[in-house]
Coordinates of N, CA and C in Angstrom, one line a residue:
Chain A
N4 N -91.8 200.0 143.6 CA -91.1 200.0 144.9 C -89.9 199.9 145.0
A5 N -89.1 201.2 145.4 CA -87.6 201.4 144.9 C -87.3 201.2 145.9
G6 N -87.9 201.0 147.2 CA -86.8 200.0 148.1 C -85.6 201.7 149.0
V7 N -84.4 201.3 149.0 CA -83.6 201.8 149.5 C -82.6 202.7 148.4
T8 N -83.0 204.2 147.9 CA -82.0 204.5 146.6 C -81.1 205.3 146.9
Q9 N -79.4 205.0 146.3 CA -78.3 205.9 146.9 C -77.9 206.7 145.5
T10 N -77.6 207.5 145.5 CA -76.9 208.6 144.6 C -75.6 209.4 144.6
P11 N -74.9 209.3 144.2 CA -74.5 208.2 143.2 C -74.1 207.4 143.2
K12 N -73.4 206.3 142.3 CA -72.9 204.6 142.3 C -71.7 205.3 142.6
F13 N -71.2 206.3 141.7 CA -69.8 205.7 141.6 C -69.3 207.1 141.7
Q14 N -68.5 207.9 142.3 CA -67.6 209.2 142.2 C -66.2 209.1 142.7
V15 N -65.7 210.1 141.5 CA -64.2 210.3 142.3 C -63.4 211.5 142.6
L16 N -63.1 211.8 143.4 CA -63.7 212.9 144.0 C -61.5 213.4 144.3
K17 N -61.3 214.3 143.9 CA -59.8 215.5 144.5 C -59.4 214.9 146.2
T18 N -58.6 214.7 146.2 CA -58.7 215.0 148.0 C -58.7 216.7 148.6
G19 N -59.5 217.1 149.5 CA -60.0 218.1 149.2 C -60.9 218.6 148.8
Q20 N -61.6 218.0 148.0 CA -63.1 218.6 147.6 C -64.3 217.4 148.7
S21 N -65.0 218.6 148.3 CA -66.2 217.6 148.8 C -67.5 217.7 148.4
M22 N -68.3 216.7 148.8 CA -69.9 215.9 148.0 C -70.5 215.2 149.0
T23 N -71.4 215.2 149.1 CA -73.0 214.7 149.8 C -72.9 213.4 148.8
L24 N -73.2 212.4 149.8 CA -74.1 211.4 149.1 C -75.6 211.4 149.8
Q25 N -75.8 211.0 148.6 CA -77.9 211.0 149.2 C -78.5 209.5 149.1
C26 N -79.4 209.4 150.7 CA -79.9 208.4 149.8 C -81.6 208.6 150.2
A27 N -82.5 208.0 149.7 CA -83.9 207.9 150.0 C -84.3 206.7 150.1
Q28 N -85.4 206.6 151.2 CA -86.2 205.7 151.2 C -87.4 205.6 151.0
D29 N -88.0 204.9 150.7 CA -90.1 205.1 150.3 C -90.6 203.9 151.2
M30 N -90.0 203.0 152.4 CA -90.2 202.1 153.2 C -91.2 202.6 154.5
N31 N -91.3 203.5 154.9 CA -91.6 204.3 156.0 C -90.8 203.9 157.4
H32 N -89.5 203.5 157.2 CA -88.9 203.1 157.9 C -88.2 204.6 159.4
N33 N -88.3 203.9 160.2 CA -88.3 205.2 160.8 C -86.2 205.5 161.1
S34 N -86.0 204.5 161.1 CA -84.0 204.6 161.3 C -83.5 204.6 160.4
M35 N -82.0 205.4 160.0 CA -81.7 205.2 158.8 C -80.1 205.3 159.2
Y36 N -79.2 204.3 158.4 CA -77.8 204.5 158.7 C -77.2 204.3 157.6
W37 N -76.0 205.4 157.8 CA -74.8 205.2 157.2 C -73.7 204.2 157.2
Y38 N -72.6 203.4 156.3 CA -71.9 202.9 156.8 C -70.7 202.6 155.8
R39 N -69.3 202.4 155.9 CA -68.5 202.1 155.1 C -68.5 200.8 154.7
Q40 N -67.8 200.3 153.8 CA -66.9 199.2 153.6 C -66.0 199.3 153.1
D41 N -64.9 198.4 153.4 CA -63.3 197.8 153.5 C -63.0 196.8 152.9
P42 N -61.8 196.5 152.1 CA -61.8 195.2 151.8 C -61.2 195.0 152.9
G43 N -62.5 193.6 153.6 CA -61.8 192.7 154.6 C -61.7 193.5 156.2
M44 N -62.7 194.4 155.9 CA -63.2 195.3 157.2 C -64.5 195.3 157.5
G45 N -65.7 194.3 156.8 CA -66.9 194.2 156.9 C -67.2 195.6 156.9
L46 N -68.6 195.7 157.4 CA -69.0 197.7 157.4 C -69.5 197.8 158.5
R47 N -69.0 199.3 158.7 CA -68.5 200.0 160.1 C -69.6 200.8 160.2
L48 N -69.8 201.5 160.8 CA -71.3 202.2 161.5 C -70.7 203.6 161.1
I49 N -71.0 205.5 160.4 CA -70.1 205.9 160.6 C -71.3 207.0 161.2
Y50 N -72.8 206.9 160.4 CA -73.4 208.4 161.7 C -74.6 206.8 161.3
Y51 N -76.2 207.2 162.3 CA -77.6 206.9 162.4 C -78.0 207.7 162.8
S52 N -79.4 207.5 162.5 CA -80.8 208.6 163.1 C -81.8 207.7 163.3
A53 N -81.9 207.3 164.4 CA -82.7 207.0 165.2 C -84.6 207.0 164.4
S54 N -85.0 208.1 164.3 CA -85.7 209.3 163.6 C -85.6 210.5 163.5
E55 N -86.7 210.9 163.1 CA -86.6 212.0 162.4 C -85.9 213.3 163.0
G56 N -85.0 213.8 162.9 CA -85.2 214.8 163.8 C -83.5 214.9 165.0
T57 N -83.4 213.6 164.9 CA -82.0 213.1 165.6 C -81.3 212.0 164.8
T58 N -79.8 212.5 165.2 CA -78.7 211.8 164.2 C -77.6 211.6 165.7
D59 N -76.6 210.8 165.1 CA -76.0 210.5 166.3 C -74.5 209.8 165.2
K60 N -73.2 209.5 166.2 CA -72.2 209.3 166.4 C -72.3 207.7 165.8
G61 N -71.5 207.0 164.6 CA -71.4 205.3 164.9 C -70.0 205.4 165.1
E62 N -69.3 204.3 164.4 CA -67.9 203.9 165.3 C -67.3 204.3 164.4
V63 N -67.2 205.1 163.1 CA -66.2 205.8 162.0 C -66.9 207.2 161.8
P64 N -67.0 208.3 162.7 CA -67.6 209.6 162.3 C -66.6 210.4 161.6
N65 N -65.6 210.7 162.0 CA -64.1 211.7 162.1 C -64.5 211.4 160.5
G66 N -64.2 213.3 160.0 CA -64.5 213.6 158.4 C -65.9 213.4 157.7
Y67 N -67.0 213.0 158.7 CA -68.1 213.2 158.4 C -69.5 214.1 158.6
N68 N -70.4 214.3 157.6 CA -71.3 214.9 158.6 C -72.4 214.7 158.4
V69 N -73.9 214.4 158.4 CA -75.0 213.9 158.0 C -76.1 214.9 158.5
S70 N -77.0 214.5 157.7 CA -78.4 215.3 157.6 C -79.5 214.5 157.4
R71 N -80.5 214.8 158.6 CA -81.5 214.0 158.2 C -82.6 215.1 158.1
L72 N -83.0 215.2 156.4 CA -84.3 215.9 156.1 C -85.5 216.1 156.2
N73 N -85.8 214.9 155.9 CA -87.5 214.2 156.2 C -87.2 212.6 157.0
K74 N -88.5 212.5 156.7 CA -88.7 210.9 157.1 C -88.1 209.8 155.8
R75 N -88.0 210.8 154.9 CA -87.5 209.6 153.9 C -85.6 210.0 153.3
E76 N -85.4 211.1 153.8 CA -83.8 211.3 153.3 C -83.0 211.3 154.5
F77 N -81.7 210.9 154.0 CA -80.4 211.0 155.1 C -79.5 211.4 154.3
S78 N -78.4 212.4 154.6 CA -77.6 212.3 153.6 C -76.0 212.3 154.2
L79 N -75.1 212.0 153.6 CA -73.7 211.6 154.0 C -73.0 213.1 154.0
R80 N -72.3 213.8 154.5 CA -71.4 214.7 153.7 C -69.8 215.0 153.7
L81 N -69.2 215.0 152.7 CA -67.9 214.7 153.2 C -67.2 216.1 152.8
E82 N -67.0 216.7 153.7 CA -66.2 218.1 153.7 C -65.4 219.0 152.9
S83 N -63.8 217.6 153.5 CA -62.6 218.0 152.7 C -61.7 216.1 152.4
A84 N -62.6 216.2 151.1 CA -62.7 214.5 151.1 C -60.9 213.8 151.2
A85 N -60.5 212.5 151.8 CA -58.8 212.2 152.0 C -59.1 211.0 151.0
P86 N -57.6 210.1 150.8 CA -57.6 209.0 150.1 C -58.6 207.8 151.2
S87 N -57.9 208.0 152.8 CA -58.7 207.3 153.4 C -60.4 206.9 153.2
Q88 N -61.0 208.1 152.7 CA -62.2 208.1 152.6 C -62.7 207.1 151.2
T89 N -61.7 206.6 151.0 CA -61.6 205.8 149.7 C -62.5 204.3 150.3
S90 N -64.2 204.2 149.6 CA -64.7 203.3 150.3 C -65.8 203.1 148.9
V91 N -66.4 201.9 149.6 CA -68.4 202.1 149.2 C -68.8 202.4 150.7
Y92 N -70.2 202.5 150.3 CA -70.9 203.4 151.5 C -71.6 202.8 151.0
F93 N -72.3 202.6 152.1 CA -74.1 202.1 152.3 C -75.1 202.9 153.4
C94 N -76.0 203.3 152.5 CA -76.9 203.5 153.3 C -78.5 202.2 153.9
A95 N -78.5 202.7 154.9 CA -79.7 201.5 155.6 C -80.4 202.1 156.2
T96 N -81.6 201.2 156.3 CA -83.2 201.7 156.7 C -83.7 200.6 157.8
T97 N -84.5 200.7 158.5 CA -84.8 200.0 159.6 C -86.3 200.6 160.2
Y98 N -87.2 199.6 160.5 CA -88.7 200.3 161.7 C -87.6 200.2 162.9
F99 N -87.8 201.8 164.0 CA -87.1 201.5 165.4 C -87.3 200.1 166.0
G100 N -86.3 199.8 166.0 CA -86.4 199.1 166.9 C -85.5 197.4 166.4
G101 N -85.8 197.9 164.6 CA -85.0 196.8 164.0 C -85.5 195.2 164.1
L102 N -86.0 194.8 164.5 CA -86.1 193.6 164.3 C -87.0 192.9 162.8
D103 N -87.0 193.6 162.3 CA -87.3 193.4 160.3 C -86.3 193.2 159.9
G104 N -85.2 193.1 160.6 CA -83.7 193.7 159.5 C -83.6 194.8 159.0
Y105 N -82.7 195.2 158.4 CA -82.1 196.6 157.9 C -82.3 195.6 156.0
T106 N -82.7 197.1 155.4 CA -82.7 197.3 154.5 C -82.1 198.3 153.8
F107 N -80.9 197.7 153.2 CA -79.5 198.2 152.1 C -79.8 198.7 150.9
G108 N -79.0 199.8 150.4 CA -79.4 200.5 149.5 C -78.0 199.7 148.2
S109 N -78.1 199.9 147.1 CA -77.0 199.4 146.4 C -75.7 200.0 146.1
G110 N -75.4 201.3 147.0 CA -74.1 201.4 147.3 C -73.3 202.1 146.6
T111 N -72.5 203.2 147.3 CA -71.6 204.8 146.2 C -70.5 204.1 146.5
R112 N -70.1 203.9 145.3 CA -68.4 203.7 145.3 C -67.5 204.7 145.1
L113 N -66.6 205.2 146.2 CA -65.8 206.7 145.9 C -64.3 206.3 145.9
T114 N -64.2 206.9 145.6 CA -62.6 206.8 145.1 C -62.3 208.4 145.6
V115 N -61.2 208.6 146.3 CA -60.7 210.1 146.4 C -58.7 209.9 146.2
V116 N -58.3 210.7 145.1 CA -57.2 210.5 144.5 C -56.7 212.0 144.7
Chain B
S3 N -64.0 199.2 166.2 CA -63.4 197.5 166.3 C -64.6 196.4 166.1
Q4 N -64.7 195.2 165.4 CA -65.8 194.6 164.7 C -66.1 193.5 166.3
Q5 N -67.7 193.7 166.3 CA -67.8 192.6 167.4 C -68.0 191.1 166.5
G6 N -68.3 191.1 164.9 CA -68.3 189.8 165.6 C -67.2 188.9 164.6
E7 N -66.8 188.2 164.7 CA -65.8 187.4 164.5 C -66.6 186.1 163.1
E8 N -65.8 185.9 162.2 CA -66.4 185.1 161.0 C -65.4 184.3 160.9
D9 N -65.8 182.6 160.8 CA -65.0 181.5 160.4 C -66.5 180.3 159.5
P10 N -65.0 180.3 158.3 CA -64.0 180.6 157.5 C -64.2 182.3 157.0
Q11 N -63.0 182.4 156.8 CA -63.0 183.6 155.7 C -63.8 183.4 154.8
A12 N -63.3 181.6 153.7 CA -63.6 181.6 152.7 C -63.9 180.0 153.0
L13 N -65.1 179.6 151.9 CA -65.4 178.2 152.0 C -65.6 177.9 150.7
S14 N -65.3 177.0 149.7 CA -65.7 176.4 148.8 C -65.9 175.3 148.8
I15 N -67.3 175.3 148.1 CA -68.1 173.3 148.1 C -68.4 173.2 146.6
Q16 N -69.0 172.1 146.3 CA -69.5 171.3 146.0 C -71.3 171.7 145.5
E17 N -71.9 172.1 144.5 CA -73.2 172.2 144.6 C -74.1 170.8 145.0
G18 N -75.2 171.4 145.7 CA -75.6 170.0 146.1 C -74.8 169.9 147.8
E19 N -73.7 169.8 148.1 CA -73.7 170.3 149.9 C -73.9 171.0 150.2
N20 N -73.7 171.0 151.7 CA -74.2 172.0 153.1 C -73.1 172.6 153.3
A21 N -73.4 174.0 153.5 CA -72.3 174.8 154.1 C -72.4 175.4 155.6
T22 N -71.4 175.6 155.5 CA -71.8 176.1 157.2 C -70.9 177.0 157.6
M23 N -71.6 178.5 158.4 CA -70.3 179.3 158.7 C -70.8 180.0 160.0
N24 N -68.9 180.2 161.1 CA -70.2 180.4 162.0 C -69.2 182.3 163.0
C25 N -70.4 182.3 163.7 CA -69.8 183.8 164.3 C -69.9 183.8 165.1
S26 N -68.8 184.7 166.2 CA -68.5 184.6 167.4 C -68.8 186.3 167.4
Y27 N -68.7 186.4 169.2 CA -69.1 187.8 169.2 C -68.8 188.0 170.6
K28 N -68.5 189.7 171.1 CA -67.9 189.4 172.5 C -68.7 190.3 173.3
T29 N -70.1 190.9 173.3 CA -70.7 191.6 174.5 C -72.3 190.7 174.4
S30 N -72.8 191.2 175.2 CA -74.3 190.7 175.2 C -74.9 191.1 174.3
I31 N -76.1 190.6 173.2 CA -76.8 190.9 172.5 C -78.1 190.7 172.6
N32 N -79.3 191.7 171.5 CA -80.4 192.0 171.8 C -80.7 190.9 171.0
N33 N -80.6 190.5 169.4 CA -80.5 189.8 168.9 C -79.1 189.6 167.6
L34 N -79.2 188.4 166.8 CA -78.4 188.4 165.5 C -78.5 188.1 164.2
Q35 N -77.6 188.7 163.3 CA -78.7 188.6 162.3 C -77.8 188.2 161.5
W36 N -78.2 187.5 159.8 CA -77.2 187.6 158.9 C -77.4 188.0 157.7
Y37 N -76.8 188.5 156.9 CA -77.0 189.4 155.9 C -76.2 188.7 154.6
R38 N -76.6 188.5 153.2 CA -75.7 188.3 152.3 C -75.5 189.5 151.3
Q39 N -73.9 189.3 150.3 CA -73.9 190.2 150.1 C -73.6 189.8 148.7
N40 N -74.3 190.1 147.6 CA -73.7 189.2 146.4 C -72.4 190.8 145.9
S41 N -71.3 190.0 145.3 CA -70.6 191.1 144.6 C -70.9 192.0 143.5
G42 N -70.3 193.2 144.6 CA -70.5 194.6 144.1 C -72.2 195.4 144.5
R43 N -73.0 194.5 144.9 CA -74.4 194.6 146.0 C -74.4 195.1 146.7
G44 N -75.9 195.6 147.4 CA -75.8 195.8 148.3 C -76.2 194.7 149.6
L45 N -76.4 195.1 151.0 CA -76.8 193.6 151.8 C -78.2 193.3 151.8
V46 N -78.0 191.7 151.7 CA -79.9 191.3 151.6 C -80.0 190.8 153.3
H47 N -80.8 191.0 154.2 CA -81.2 190.5 155.5 C -82.2 189.4 155.0
L48 N -81.3 188.1 156.2 CA -81.4 186.6 155.3 C -82.2 186.2 156.9
I49 N -81.9 186.5 157.9 CA -82.7 185.9 159.2 C -82.0 186.5 160.1
L50 N -82.5 186.9 161.3 CA -82.7 187.1 162.5 C -83.0 186.7 163.9
I51 N -82.5 186.1 164.7 CA -82.7 185.1 166.2 C -82.1 186.1 166.9
R52 N -83.4 186.2 168.0 CA -83.3 186.8 169.1 C -82.3 185.8 170.3
S53 N -82.0 186.8 171.1 CA -81.6 186.4 172.1 C -81.8 184.4 173.0
N54 N -82.8 185.3 173.4 CA -83.8 184.2 173.8 C -84.1 182.7 172.6
E55 N -83.7 182.7 172.0 CA -83.9 181.7 171.1 C -82.5 181.5 170.4
R56 N -82.7 179.7 170.2 CA -81.7 179.2 169.9 C -81.3 178.3 168.6
E57 N -82.5 178.4 168.2 CA -82.7 178.4 166.6 C -83.5 178.7 165.6
K58 N -83.4 179.1 164.6 CA -84.7 179.4 163.7 C -84.2 178.5 162.2
H59 N -85.6 178.8 161.6 CA -85.5 178.1 160.1 C -85.8 179.2 159.1
S60 N -85.4 178.8 157.9 CA -86.1 180.2 156.8 C -85.9 179.5 155.5
G61 N -86.8 178.2 155.7 CA -86.6 177.5 153.7 C -85.9 176.6 153.6
R62 N -84.3 177.3 153.3 CA -82.9 176.0 153.0 C -81.7 176.8 154.8
L63 N -82.4 177.7 154.7 CA -81.3 178.0 156.2 C -81.8 177.5 157.3
R64 N -80.4 177.5 158.4 CA -81.1 177.4 159.8 C -80.2 177.8 160.7
V65 N -80.4 178.7 161.5 CA -79.5 179.4 162.4 C -79.3 178.9 163.7
T66 N -78.3 179.0 164.2 CA -78.3 178.9 166.0 C -77.5 179.8 166.3
L67 N -78.1 180.4 168.0 CA -77.9 180.6 168.5 C -77.1 180.5 170.1
D68 N -75.7 180.3 170.2 CA -75.2 179.7 172.0 C -75.4 180.9 172.4
T69 N -75.6 181.3 173.3 CA -75.5 182.7 173.8 C -74.3 182.3 175.1
S70 N -74.4 181.3 175.5 CA -72.8 180.7 176.7 C -71.9 180.6 176.3
K71 N -72.0 180.8 175.0 CA -70.5 180.6 174.3 C -70.2 181.5 173.0
K72 N -71.2 182.6 173.6 CA -71.3 183.9 172.3 C -71.0 183.9 171.3
S73 N -71.9 182.8 170.1 CA -71.6 182.0 169.0 C -72.9 182.3 168.3
S74 N -72.9 181.8 166.9 CA -73.8 181.7 166.3 C -73.1 181.0 164.8
S75 N -74.1 179.9 164.3 CA -73.5 179.4 162.8 C -75.1 179.1 162.3
L76 N -74.8 179.5 160.7 CA -75.6 179.6 159.7 C -75.3 178.4 158.7
L77 N -76.6 177.5 158.3 CA -76.4 176.5 158.0 C -77.0 176.7 157.2
I78 N -76.5 176.0 155.2 CA -76.9 176.6 154.0 C -77.2 174.9 153.4
T79 N -78.6 174.6 153.8 CA -78.2 173.0 153.1 C -78.7 173.3 151.4
A80 N -77.9 171.8 150.9 CA -78.6 171.9 149.8 C -78.5 172.6 148.6
S81 N -76.9 173.1 148.4 CA -76.4 174.3 148.1 C -76.6 174.5 146.8
R82 N -76.8 175.5 145.6 CA -77.2 176.1 144.7 C -76.0 177.0 144.2
A83 N -75.6 177.0 143.3 CA -74.6 178.4 142.4 C -74.7 179.3 143.0
A84 N -76.6 179.6 143.1 CA -77.1 181.6 143.1 C -76.5 181.4 144.7
D85 N -76.3 180.6 145.5 CA -76.0 180.8 146.5 C -74.4 181.3 146.8
T86 N -73.7 181.2 145.8 CA -72.5 182.0 146.4 C -72.5 183.4 146.1
A87 N -71.9 184.0 147.3 CA -72.1 185.3 147.7 C -70.9 184.9 149.1
S88 N -71.0 186.8 149.8 CA -70.3 186.7 151.3 C -71.4 186.8 152.3
Y89 N -71.0 186.5 153.2 CA -72.3 186.1 154.3 C -71.9 187.1 155.9
F90 N -72.9 187.9 156.4 CA -72.1 188.3 157.5 C -73.2 188.1 158.1
C91 N -72.5 188.2 159.5 CA -73.5 188.1 160.7 C -73.1 189.6 161.4
A92 N -74.2 189.7 162.3 CA -74.2 191.3 162.4 C -74.9 191.2 164.2
T93 N -74.7 191.8 164.8 CA -75.2 191.6 166.3 C -75.6 193.4 166.5
A94 N -76.7 192.9 167.7 CA -77.6 194.5 167.9 C -77.1 194.2 170.1
A95 N -76.6 194.9 170.2 CA -75.9 194.9 171.8 C -77.8 195.6 172.5
R96 N -77.4 195.3 174.0 CA -78.7 195.4 174.4 C -78.7 196.1 174.9
G97 N -79.8 197.1 175.4 CA -79.8 198.6 176.5 C -79.9 199.2 175.0
Q98 N -80.0 199.0 174.1 CA -79.8 200.7 173.1 C -81.3 201.3 172.7
G99 N -81.7 202.4 172.4 CA -82.8 202.5 172.0 C -83.2 202.3 170.7
A100 N -81.6 202.7 169.8 CA -82.0 203.1 168.6 C -81.3 201.8 168.3
Q101 N -81.4 200.5 167.5 CA -80.3 199.3 167.1 C -79.3 200.3 166.3
K102 N -78.5 199.4 166.8 CA -77.0 199.3 165.8 C -76.5 198.5 165.7
L103 N -76.3 198.1 164.5 CA -75.8 196.8 163.9 C -74.0 196.5 164.0
V104 N -73.4 195.7 164.5 CA -72.1 195.4 163.8 C -71.7 194.5 163.6
F105 N -71.3 194.6 162.8 CA -71.1 193.6 161.3 C -69.7 192.5 161.5
G106 N -69.6 191.5 161.1 CA -68.6 191.1 161.1 C -67.7 191.2 159.8
Q107 N -66.7 190.5 159.7 CA -65.9 190.9 158.6 C -66.1 189.7 156.9
G108 N -67.1 188.2 158.0 CA -67.7 188.1 156.5 C -67.2 186.6 156.6
T109 N -67.8 186.1 155.7 CA -67.3 184.4 154.7 C -68.0 184.7 153.9
R110 N -66.5 184.8 152.1 CA -66.8 184.1 151.4 C -67.1 183.0 151.0
L111 N -68.4 182.8 150.4 CA -69.1 181.4 149.7 C -68.8 180.9 148.5
T112 N -68.5 180.0 148.2 CA -68.2 179.8 146.4 C -69.1 178.5 146.4
I113 N -70.0 178.0 145.5 CA -70.7 177.0 145.4 C -69.9 176.8 143.9
N114 N -69.4 175.3 143.7 CA -68.9 174.8 142.7 C -69.6 174.4 141.7
P115 N -70.5 174.2 140.3 CA -71.1 173.4 140.1 C -70.5 172.3 139.8

């Protein structure tokens, strides 16, 4: 039972390069989220998908796009990476309504040079 | 912007002592949740308290919520070295179809043997 799986775990990009962060869950959860965590900043919501077929912006969506591929998978794309996007990215999932709490993946540590 | 403000930012105590962390927030909430993050790992859900609840227990954890003061506290009793981690409060606002959690900046707890 893997829970929430994020790939890759580490990535170094050059400024201007693009990449996609993958998230897959086997929790049968409806809602999926992408957060970024910067030192001293807590977690900030980038995008979320309340259910399959829907996506919405969070607090810090600029520079990112998302795709809810199916119920299990939610990807985050950086089209043209910038040093300000250096961060640790977390995917999280929950049932619609969220009263069971979120389940987090182990994160992707991204460095943009 | 962050919804939650946590206090203290860092706490160091001896094993066996109790640890108390506080969280204040700004807007009306549906529920408040506490998460633990071990260094370099994803967040783990600890406990959820609804806006109509005042206190909740789970093992060695006790959470209180005072909606009039817009504040919550997390008490860990009889601390252990394994409790060393960062602890985050997160609030879910009222009136949202899909829950979006807004996280505080966290309290870094160190348990000294």
